[in-house]
Amino acid sequence: MRQMLLTAAAAASFVLPAHAGEPAEIPSPGEIAAAAPARDWVPIAPSDLLVMDLAPGAAGEPRRVVIQLMPPPFSQGWIANIRKLAAAHWWDGTSVTRVQDNYVAQWGDPTEKKPLPAGLAVVSENDYVMRGDAPRWQRFSNLLIPHSDIQRYTSFEAGWPVAAEGTPDSARRWPVHCYGMVGVGRNMSPDTGSGAELYAVIGHAPRHLDRNIALVGRVVSGIEHLSSLPRGSEALGFYKDEAERVPITSIRLATELPAAGQPKFEYLSTDSESFAKYADARANRRDPFFIRPAGGADICNIPVPVRAVAAK
């Protein structure tokens, strides 16, 4: 049977002839990001990293998930609650309770009886959407989506995928549900959730949830420890038996860990020329394996590059 995908070695050596007759290598999106200069990478503060350690796997391997919390102005009421929950070590001894195929993995207190820390805010549904001028609205023409008589955009703000409607100078803006994004579980409206129940998107982007549930962050490392978990057999992917749940050993802000053990990450600035080239390459693949550029891409098919930084 003929291979449908190139091997890594073949992909590395495959070049597309240039107009002048000389071989010209066309970089892939990943190669563009890797070649970005150091000035185009933005460090993520340890105070914005939530470190979740699951119980070891069957072979005793550690399972750590690192989540970057969303910066202002988005979802700050819920994020303040999450910081309080982490400081109180509230998630220790809770578990991953729900894994729904092609959808989400959710964690929290399965009994829903564990007392919450005092002082958690009750956040309004109005806070799903931000109103007013964006500090910097990086708009790409291949992400412009007309919507009846309202201009609706998807683009990037301070490194995050965001949608908006209105004009770029005065718009209603909200973060969007891409793969790896982390949101707040809730009950029926007007409940908006406290932040004690969280989920990560592990399937196709469920964009119907946008503006209906608070998004508070994204997984920057360890998503495989959530996406590879057995699916729950009950409705919505909940686990039927307690033994099926995946225990959570601890969830901490990185600043609470010893300095030497704090994870360090940085993301490619979405205001940089490197990111503009990367986004164009994601929307219009020209590297040799591809036959035709697509002419555009859904925002969730342009994940913002994030990389780990080696300890010095």
JSON list of C-alpha atoms in Angstrom, two decimals, residues 35 136 141 184 189 206 266 284 301:
[
{"chain": "A", "resi": 35, "resn": "ALA", "atom": "CA", "xyz": [13.55, 30.19, 13.51]},
{"chain": "A", "resi": 136, "resn": "ARG", "atom": "CA", "xyz": [-3.80, 45.81, 20.23]},
{"chain": "A", "resi": 141, "resn": "SER", "atom": "CA", "xyz": [-7.25, 38.86, 6.43]},
{"chain": "A", "resi": 184, "resn": "VAL", "atom": "CA", "xyz": [-15.16, 26.55, 33.99]},
{"chain": "A", "resi": 189, "resn": "SER", "atom": "CA", "xyz": [-27.92, 29.67, 33.85]},
{"chain": "A", "resi": 206, "resn": "PRO", "atom": "CA", "xyz": [-16.53, 23.15, 20.45]},
{"chain": "A", "resi": 266, "resn": "GLU", "atom": "CA", "xyz": [7.30, 31.23, 26.54]},
{"chain": "A", "resi": 284, "resn": "ASN", "atom": "CA", "xyz": [-1.65, 28.51, 3.14]},
{"chain": "A", "resi": 301, "resn": "ASN", "atom": "CA", "xyz": [-5.99, 25.59, 13.24]}
]
